[in-house]
Coordinates of C-alpha atoms (C1' of nucleotides) in Angstrom, one line a residue:
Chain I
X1 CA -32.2 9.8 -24.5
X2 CA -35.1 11.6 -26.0
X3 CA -34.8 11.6 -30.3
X4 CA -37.5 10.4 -32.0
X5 CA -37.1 7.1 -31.7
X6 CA -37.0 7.5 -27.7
X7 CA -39.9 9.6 -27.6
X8 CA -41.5 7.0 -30.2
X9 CA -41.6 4.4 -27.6
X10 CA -42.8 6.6 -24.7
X11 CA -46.0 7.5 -26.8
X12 CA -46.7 4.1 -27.3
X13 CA -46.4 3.5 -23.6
X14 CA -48.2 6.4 -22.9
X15 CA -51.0 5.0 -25.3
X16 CA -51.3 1.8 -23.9
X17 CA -51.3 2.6 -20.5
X18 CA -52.5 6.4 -20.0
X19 CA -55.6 6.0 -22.9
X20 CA -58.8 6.4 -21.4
X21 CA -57.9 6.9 -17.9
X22 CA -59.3 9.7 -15.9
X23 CA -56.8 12.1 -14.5
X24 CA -57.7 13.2 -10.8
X25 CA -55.0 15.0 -9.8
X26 CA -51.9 16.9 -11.4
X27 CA -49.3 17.3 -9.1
X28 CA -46.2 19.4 -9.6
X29 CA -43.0 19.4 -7.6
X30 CA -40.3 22.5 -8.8
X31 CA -42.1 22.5 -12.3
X32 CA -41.7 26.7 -12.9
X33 CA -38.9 25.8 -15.7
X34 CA -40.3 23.1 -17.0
X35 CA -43.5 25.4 -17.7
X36 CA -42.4 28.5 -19.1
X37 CA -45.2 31.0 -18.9
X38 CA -48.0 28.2 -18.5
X39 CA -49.4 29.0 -15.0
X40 CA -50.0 25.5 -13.0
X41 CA -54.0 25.9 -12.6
X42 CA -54.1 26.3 -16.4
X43 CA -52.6 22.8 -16.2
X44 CA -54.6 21.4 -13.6
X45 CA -58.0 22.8 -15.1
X46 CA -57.4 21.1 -18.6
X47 CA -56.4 18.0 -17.0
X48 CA -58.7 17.4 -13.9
X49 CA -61.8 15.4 -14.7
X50 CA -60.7 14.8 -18.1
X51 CA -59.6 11.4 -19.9
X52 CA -56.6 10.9 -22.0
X53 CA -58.3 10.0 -25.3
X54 CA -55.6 9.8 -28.2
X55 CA -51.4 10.3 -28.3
X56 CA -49.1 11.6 -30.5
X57 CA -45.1 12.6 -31.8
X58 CA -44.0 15.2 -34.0
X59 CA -39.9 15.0 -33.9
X60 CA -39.4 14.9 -30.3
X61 CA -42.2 16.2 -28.9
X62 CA -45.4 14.1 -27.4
X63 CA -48.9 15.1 -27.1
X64 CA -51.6 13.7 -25.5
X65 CA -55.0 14.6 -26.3
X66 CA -56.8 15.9 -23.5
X67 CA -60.4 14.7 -24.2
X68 CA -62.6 17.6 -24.8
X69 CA -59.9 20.0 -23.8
X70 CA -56.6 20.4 -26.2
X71 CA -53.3 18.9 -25.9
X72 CA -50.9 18.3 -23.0
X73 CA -47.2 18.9 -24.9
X74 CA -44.1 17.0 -23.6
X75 CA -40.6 17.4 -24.2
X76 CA -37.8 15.2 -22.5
X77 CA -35.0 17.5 -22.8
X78 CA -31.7 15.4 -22.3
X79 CA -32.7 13.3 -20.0
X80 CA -36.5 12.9 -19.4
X81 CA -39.1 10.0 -19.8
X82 CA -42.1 8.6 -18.4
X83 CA -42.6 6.4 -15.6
X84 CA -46.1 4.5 -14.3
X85 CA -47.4 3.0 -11.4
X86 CA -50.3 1.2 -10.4
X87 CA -50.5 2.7 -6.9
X88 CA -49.5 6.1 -5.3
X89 CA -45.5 5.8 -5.1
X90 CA -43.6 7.4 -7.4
X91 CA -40.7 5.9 -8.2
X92 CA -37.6 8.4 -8.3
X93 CA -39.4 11.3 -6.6
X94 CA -36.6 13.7 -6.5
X95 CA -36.6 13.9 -10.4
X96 CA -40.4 14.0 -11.5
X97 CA -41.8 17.4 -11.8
X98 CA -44.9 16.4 -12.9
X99 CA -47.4 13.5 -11.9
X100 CA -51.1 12.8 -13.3
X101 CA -53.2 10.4 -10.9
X102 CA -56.0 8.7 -12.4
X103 CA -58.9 8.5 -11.0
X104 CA -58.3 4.3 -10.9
X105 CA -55.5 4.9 -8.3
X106 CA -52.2 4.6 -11.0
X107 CA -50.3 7.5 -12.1
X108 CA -47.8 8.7 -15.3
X109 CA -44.7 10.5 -14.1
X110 CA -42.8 13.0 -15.9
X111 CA -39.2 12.3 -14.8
X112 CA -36.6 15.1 -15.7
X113 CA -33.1 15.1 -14.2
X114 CA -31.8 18.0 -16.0
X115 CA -35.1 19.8 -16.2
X116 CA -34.3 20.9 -20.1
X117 CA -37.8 19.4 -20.9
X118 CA -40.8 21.3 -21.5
X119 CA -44.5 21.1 -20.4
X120 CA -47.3 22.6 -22.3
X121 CA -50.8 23.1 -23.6
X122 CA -51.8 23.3 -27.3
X123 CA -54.9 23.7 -29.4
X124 CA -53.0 20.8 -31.7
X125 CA -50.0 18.8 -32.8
X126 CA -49.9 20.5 -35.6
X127 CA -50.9 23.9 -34.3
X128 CA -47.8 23.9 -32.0
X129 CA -45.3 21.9 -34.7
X130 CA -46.1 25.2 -37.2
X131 CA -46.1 28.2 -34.0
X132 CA -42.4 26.5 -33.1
X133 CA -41.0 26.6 -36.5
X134 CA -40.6 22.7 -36.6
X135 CA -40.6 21.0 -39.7
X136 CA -42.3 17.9 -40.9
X137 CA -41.8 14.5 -38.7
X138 CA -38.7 13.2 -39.8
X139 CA -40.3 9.6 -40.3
X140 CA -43.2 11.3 -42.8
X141 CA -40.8 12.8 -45.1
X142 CA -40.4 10.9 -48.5
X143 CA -37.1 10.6 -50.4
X144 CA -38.0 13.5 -52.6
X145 CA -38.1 15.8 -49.8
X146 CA -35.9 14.3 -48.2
X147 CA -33.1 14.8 -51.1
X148 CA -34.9 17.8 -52.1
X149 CA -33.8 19.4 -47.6
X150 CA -30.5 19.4 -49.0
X151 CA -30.0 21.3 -51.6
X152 CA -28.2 24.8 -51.9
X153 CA -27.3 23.7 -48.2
X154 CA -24.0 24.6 -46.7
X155 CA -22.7 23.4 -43.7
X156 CA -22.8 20.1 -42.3
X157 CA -24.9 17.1 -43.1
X158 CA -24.7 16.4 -39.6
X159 CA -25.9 19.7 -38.7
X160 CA -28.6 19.6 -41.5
X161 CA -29.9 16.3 -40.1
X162 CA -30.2 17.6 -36.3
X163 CA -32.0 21.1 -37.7
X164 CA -35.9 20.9 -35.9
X165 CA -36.8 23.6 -38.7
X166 CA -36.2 21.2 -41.7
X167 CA -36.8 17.9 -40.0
X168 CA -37.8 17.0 -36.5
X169 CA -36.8 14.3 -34.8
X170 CA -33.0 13.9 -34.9
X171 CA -30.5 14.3 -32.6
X172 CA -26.8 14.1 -32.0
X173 CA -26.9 10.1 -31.5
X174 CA -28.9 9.1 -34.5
X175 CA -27.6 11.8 -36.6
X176 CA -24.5 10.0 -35.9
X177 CA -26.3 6.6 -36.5
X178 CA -28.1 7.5 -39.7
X179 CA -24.4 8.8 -41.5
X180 CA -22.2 5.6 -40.0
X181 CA -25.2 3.4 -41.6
X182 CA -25.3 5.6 -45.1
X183 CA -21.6 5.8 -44.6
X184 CA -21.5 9.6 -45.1
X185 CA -18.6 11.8 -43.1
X186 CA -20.6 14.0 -40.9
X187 CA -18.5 16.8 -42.1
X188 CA -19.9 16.5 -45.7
X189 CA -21.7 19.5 -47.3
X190 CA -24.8 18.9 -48.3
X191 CA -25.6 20.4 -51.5
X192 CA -22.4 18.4 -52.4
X193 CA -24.5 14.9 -51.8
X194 CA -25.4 13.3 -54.7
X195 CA -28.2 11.4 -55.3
X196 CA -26.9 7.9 -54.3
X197 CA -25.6 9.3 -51.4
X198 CA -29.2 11.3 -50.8
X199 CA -31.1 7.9 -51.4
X200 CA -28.2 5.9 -49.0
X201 CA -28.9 9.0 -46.4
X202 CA -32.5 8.6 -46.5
X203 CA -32.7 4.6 -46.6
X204 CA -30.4 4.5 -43.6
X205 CA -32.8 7.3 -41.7
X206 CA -35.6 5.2 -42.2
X207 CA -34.1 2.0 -41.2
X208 CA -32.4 3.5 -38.2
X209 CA -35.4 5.0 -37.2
X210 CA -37.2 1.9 -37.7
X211 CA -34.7 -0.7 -35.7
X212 CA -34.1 1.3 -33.2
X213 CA -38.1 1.4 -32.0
X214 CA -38.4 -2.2 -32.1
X215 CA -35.1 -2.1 -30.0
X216 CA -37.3 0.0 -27.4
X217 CA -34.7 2.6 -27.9
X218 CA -32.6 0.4 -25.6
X219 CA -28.7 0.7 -27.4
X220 CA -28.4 -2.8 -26.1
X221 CA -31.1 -4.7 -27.5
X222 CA -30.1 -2.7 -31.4
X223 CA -28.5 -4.5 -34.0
X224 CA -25.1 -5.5 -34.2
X225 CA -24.3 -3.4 -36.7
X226 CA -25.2 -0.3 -34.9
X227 CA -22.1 2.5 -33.9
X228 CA -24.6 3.8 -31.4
X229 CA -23.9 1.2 -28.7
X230 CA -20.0 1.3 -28.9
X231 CA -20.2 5.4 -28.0
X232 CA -17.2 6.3 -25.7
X233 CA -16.2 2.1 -25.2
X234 CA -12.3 2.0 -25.3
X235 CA -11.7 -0.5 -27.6
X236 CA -14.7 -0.7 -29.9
X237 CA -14.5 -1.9 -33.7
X238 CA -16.5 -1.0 -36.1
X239 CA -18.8 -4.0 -37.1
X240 CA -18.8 -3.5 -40.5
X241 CA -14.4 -2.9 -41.1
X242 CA -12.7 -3.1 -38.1
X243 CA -11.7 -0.3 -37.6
X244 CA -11.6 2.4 -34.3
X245 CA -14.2 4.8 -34.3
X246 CA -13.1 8.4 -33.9
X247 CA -14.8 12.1 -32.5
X248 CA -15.0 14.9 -34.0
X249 CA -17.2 17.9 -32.9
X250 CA -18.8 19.3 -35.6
X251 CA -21.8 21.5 -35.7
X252 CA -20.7 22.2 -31.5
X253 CA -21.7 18.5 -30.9
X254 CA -19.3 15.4 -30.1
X255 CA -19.5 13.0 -33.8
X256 CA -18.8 9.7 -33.7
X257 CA -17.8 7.7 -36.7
X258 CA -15.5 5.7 -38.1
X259 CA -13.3 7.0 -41.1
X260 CA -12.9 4.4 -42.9
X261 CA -16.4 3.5 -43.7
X262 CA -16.7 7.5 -43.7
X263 CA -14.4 8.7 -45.7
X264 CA -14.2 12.9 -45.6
X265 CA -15.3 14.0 -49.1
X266 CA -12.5 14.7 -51.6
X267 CA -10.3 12.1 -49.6
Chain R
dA1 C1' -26.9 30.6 -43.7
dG2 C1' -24.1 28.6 -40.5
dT3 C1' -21.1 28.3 -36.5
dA4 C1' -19.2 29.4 -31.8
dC5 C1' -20.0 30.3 -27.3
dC6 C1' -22.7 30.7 -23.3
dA7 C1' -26.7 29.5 -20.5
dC8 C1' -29.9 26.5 -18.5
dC9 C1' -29.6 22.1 -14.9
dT10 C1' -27.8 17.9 -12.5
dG11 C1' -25.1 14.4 -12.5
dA12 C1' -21.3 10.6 -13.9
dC13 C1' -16.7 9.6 -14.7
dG14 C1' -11.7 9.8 -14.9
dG15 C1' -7.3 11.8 -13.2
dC16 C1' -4.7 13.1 -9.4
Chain G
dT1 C1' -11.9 9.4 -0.3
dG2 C1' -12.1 14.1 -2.1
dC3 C1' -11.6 17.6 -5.4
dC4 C1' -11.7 19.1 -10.1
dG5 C1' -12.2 19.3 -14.9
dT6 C1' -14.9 17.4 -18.6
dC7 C1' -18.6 15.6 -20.8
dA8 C1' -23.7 14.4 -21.4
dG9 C1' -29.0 11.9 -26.3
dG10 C1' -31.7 19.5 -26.2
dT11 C1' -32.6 24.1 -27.2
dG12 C1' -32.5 29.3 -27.2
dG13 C1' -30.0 33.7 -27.4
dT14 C1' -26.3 36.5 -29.0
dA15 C1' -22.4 37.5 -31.5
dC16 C1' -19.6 37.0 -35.6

DNA sequence: AGTACCACCTGACGGC
DNA sequence: TGCCGTCAGGTGGTAC
């Protein structure tokens, strides 16, 4: 799940429903991955006795300020999110690794199948966005920059658009998403865009980005003319000509697209 | 600079 | 039903 957009709607959760609660207790269950090099009292001694007091996203990556005491770092891997609960169950035990209880009796819970997430501390958003090489927030960049990311590129435009270091925030879906919108092939060299294409690419990011948060992230609930949903479903059309998507790997990921609103360049 | 492949993990799904 | 291969929305290392 986690892109931007997923991780998007999990800090907004996270800010309606963690903000100003007291954490009691952190409670971790086979976390040691998840960690990496954070030792679990460091985790417990910024969190215990502290409110949450302020959230935020940088690409994929949450934060939530730890009041008085730095940020808490999440990252949901392939397949994490948050869960809540007003009492002391948690729901889907055998996958959370972490769980803050607030002092009120609810709890957060940081479910992670996979366990490719990450759990951390940092002095700032920004402070850990620049120490891990990630470039600006997708959603911040404007079209200059934007169109500017791609020149002298080689490659993919698919590959460029899921590259952390020159944008956060996309992944393999919505990098698929974002090209079947601008109606770019995802095997299309960058520096060979020009700048209609650039301006299509970075008008289709932004809506994207933008429909798929008021979908909640949910594929279902996204509009009609969205590729995303029809992903692997034998017998999908394309909504805008009616014809079959296709796959492709390209930059070691599975593309989805459909070639005739994506024509490959030169074709 | 960019890609390919492997690794990390735990499933879900399709074919036989 | 069981077994097996393949694939999965992320990232990091290494090799080319």
């Amino acid at each position: 799940m986690p892109e931007l957009p997923d991780v998007e709607v999990f800090r907004r959760a996270l800010q309606k429903r963690g903000l100003g609660r007291v954490v009691a207790q952190v409670e971790l269950h086979d976390a040691t991955r998840l960690l990496e090099g954070l030792r679990p009292d460091d985790l417990r001694r910024a969190l215990e006795g502290h409110s949450l007091s302020a959230t935020a996203r940088h690409g994929k990556h949450l934060f939530a300020h730890i009041d008085g005491n730095g940020w808490l770092m999440l990252h949901f891997g392939m397949t994490g999110f948050l869960s809540y609960g007003d009492g002391s169950q948690v729901e889907d035990a055998a996958h959370v690794h972490l769980v803050l209880r607030f002092r009120d009796g609810g709890h957060v819970a940081f479910n992670n199948r996979r366990k490719l997430g990450r759990i951390g501390l940092t002095d700032s958003p920004e402070a850990f966005a620049a120490a891990n090489d990630l470039g600006p927030d997708a959603l911040t960049l404007d079209a200059d920059a934007f169109g500017a990311a791609l020149d002298d590129r080689g490659g993919t435009i698919k590959g460029l658009l899921m590259n952390q270091e020159l944008m956060a925030g996309i992944g393999n879906i919505y990098s698929d998403e974002i090209l079947f919108q601008a109606g770019v092939h995802p095997k299309t060299v960058p520096a060979q865009l020009d700048p209609a294409a650039r301006r299509r690419l970075f008008n289709a990011l932004g809506e994207v980005f933008r429909q798929a948060i008021d979908a909640g992230a949910d594929p279902q609930r996204m509009p009609d003319t969205f590729l995303t949903p029809l992903r692997r479903q034998k017998g999908a059309r394309c909504p805008y000509c009616g014809g079959a998507p296709a796959r492709l790997t390209v930059a070691g990921r599975s593309a989805w697209f459909c070639p005739c609103r994506q024509p490959e360049a030169g074709s």
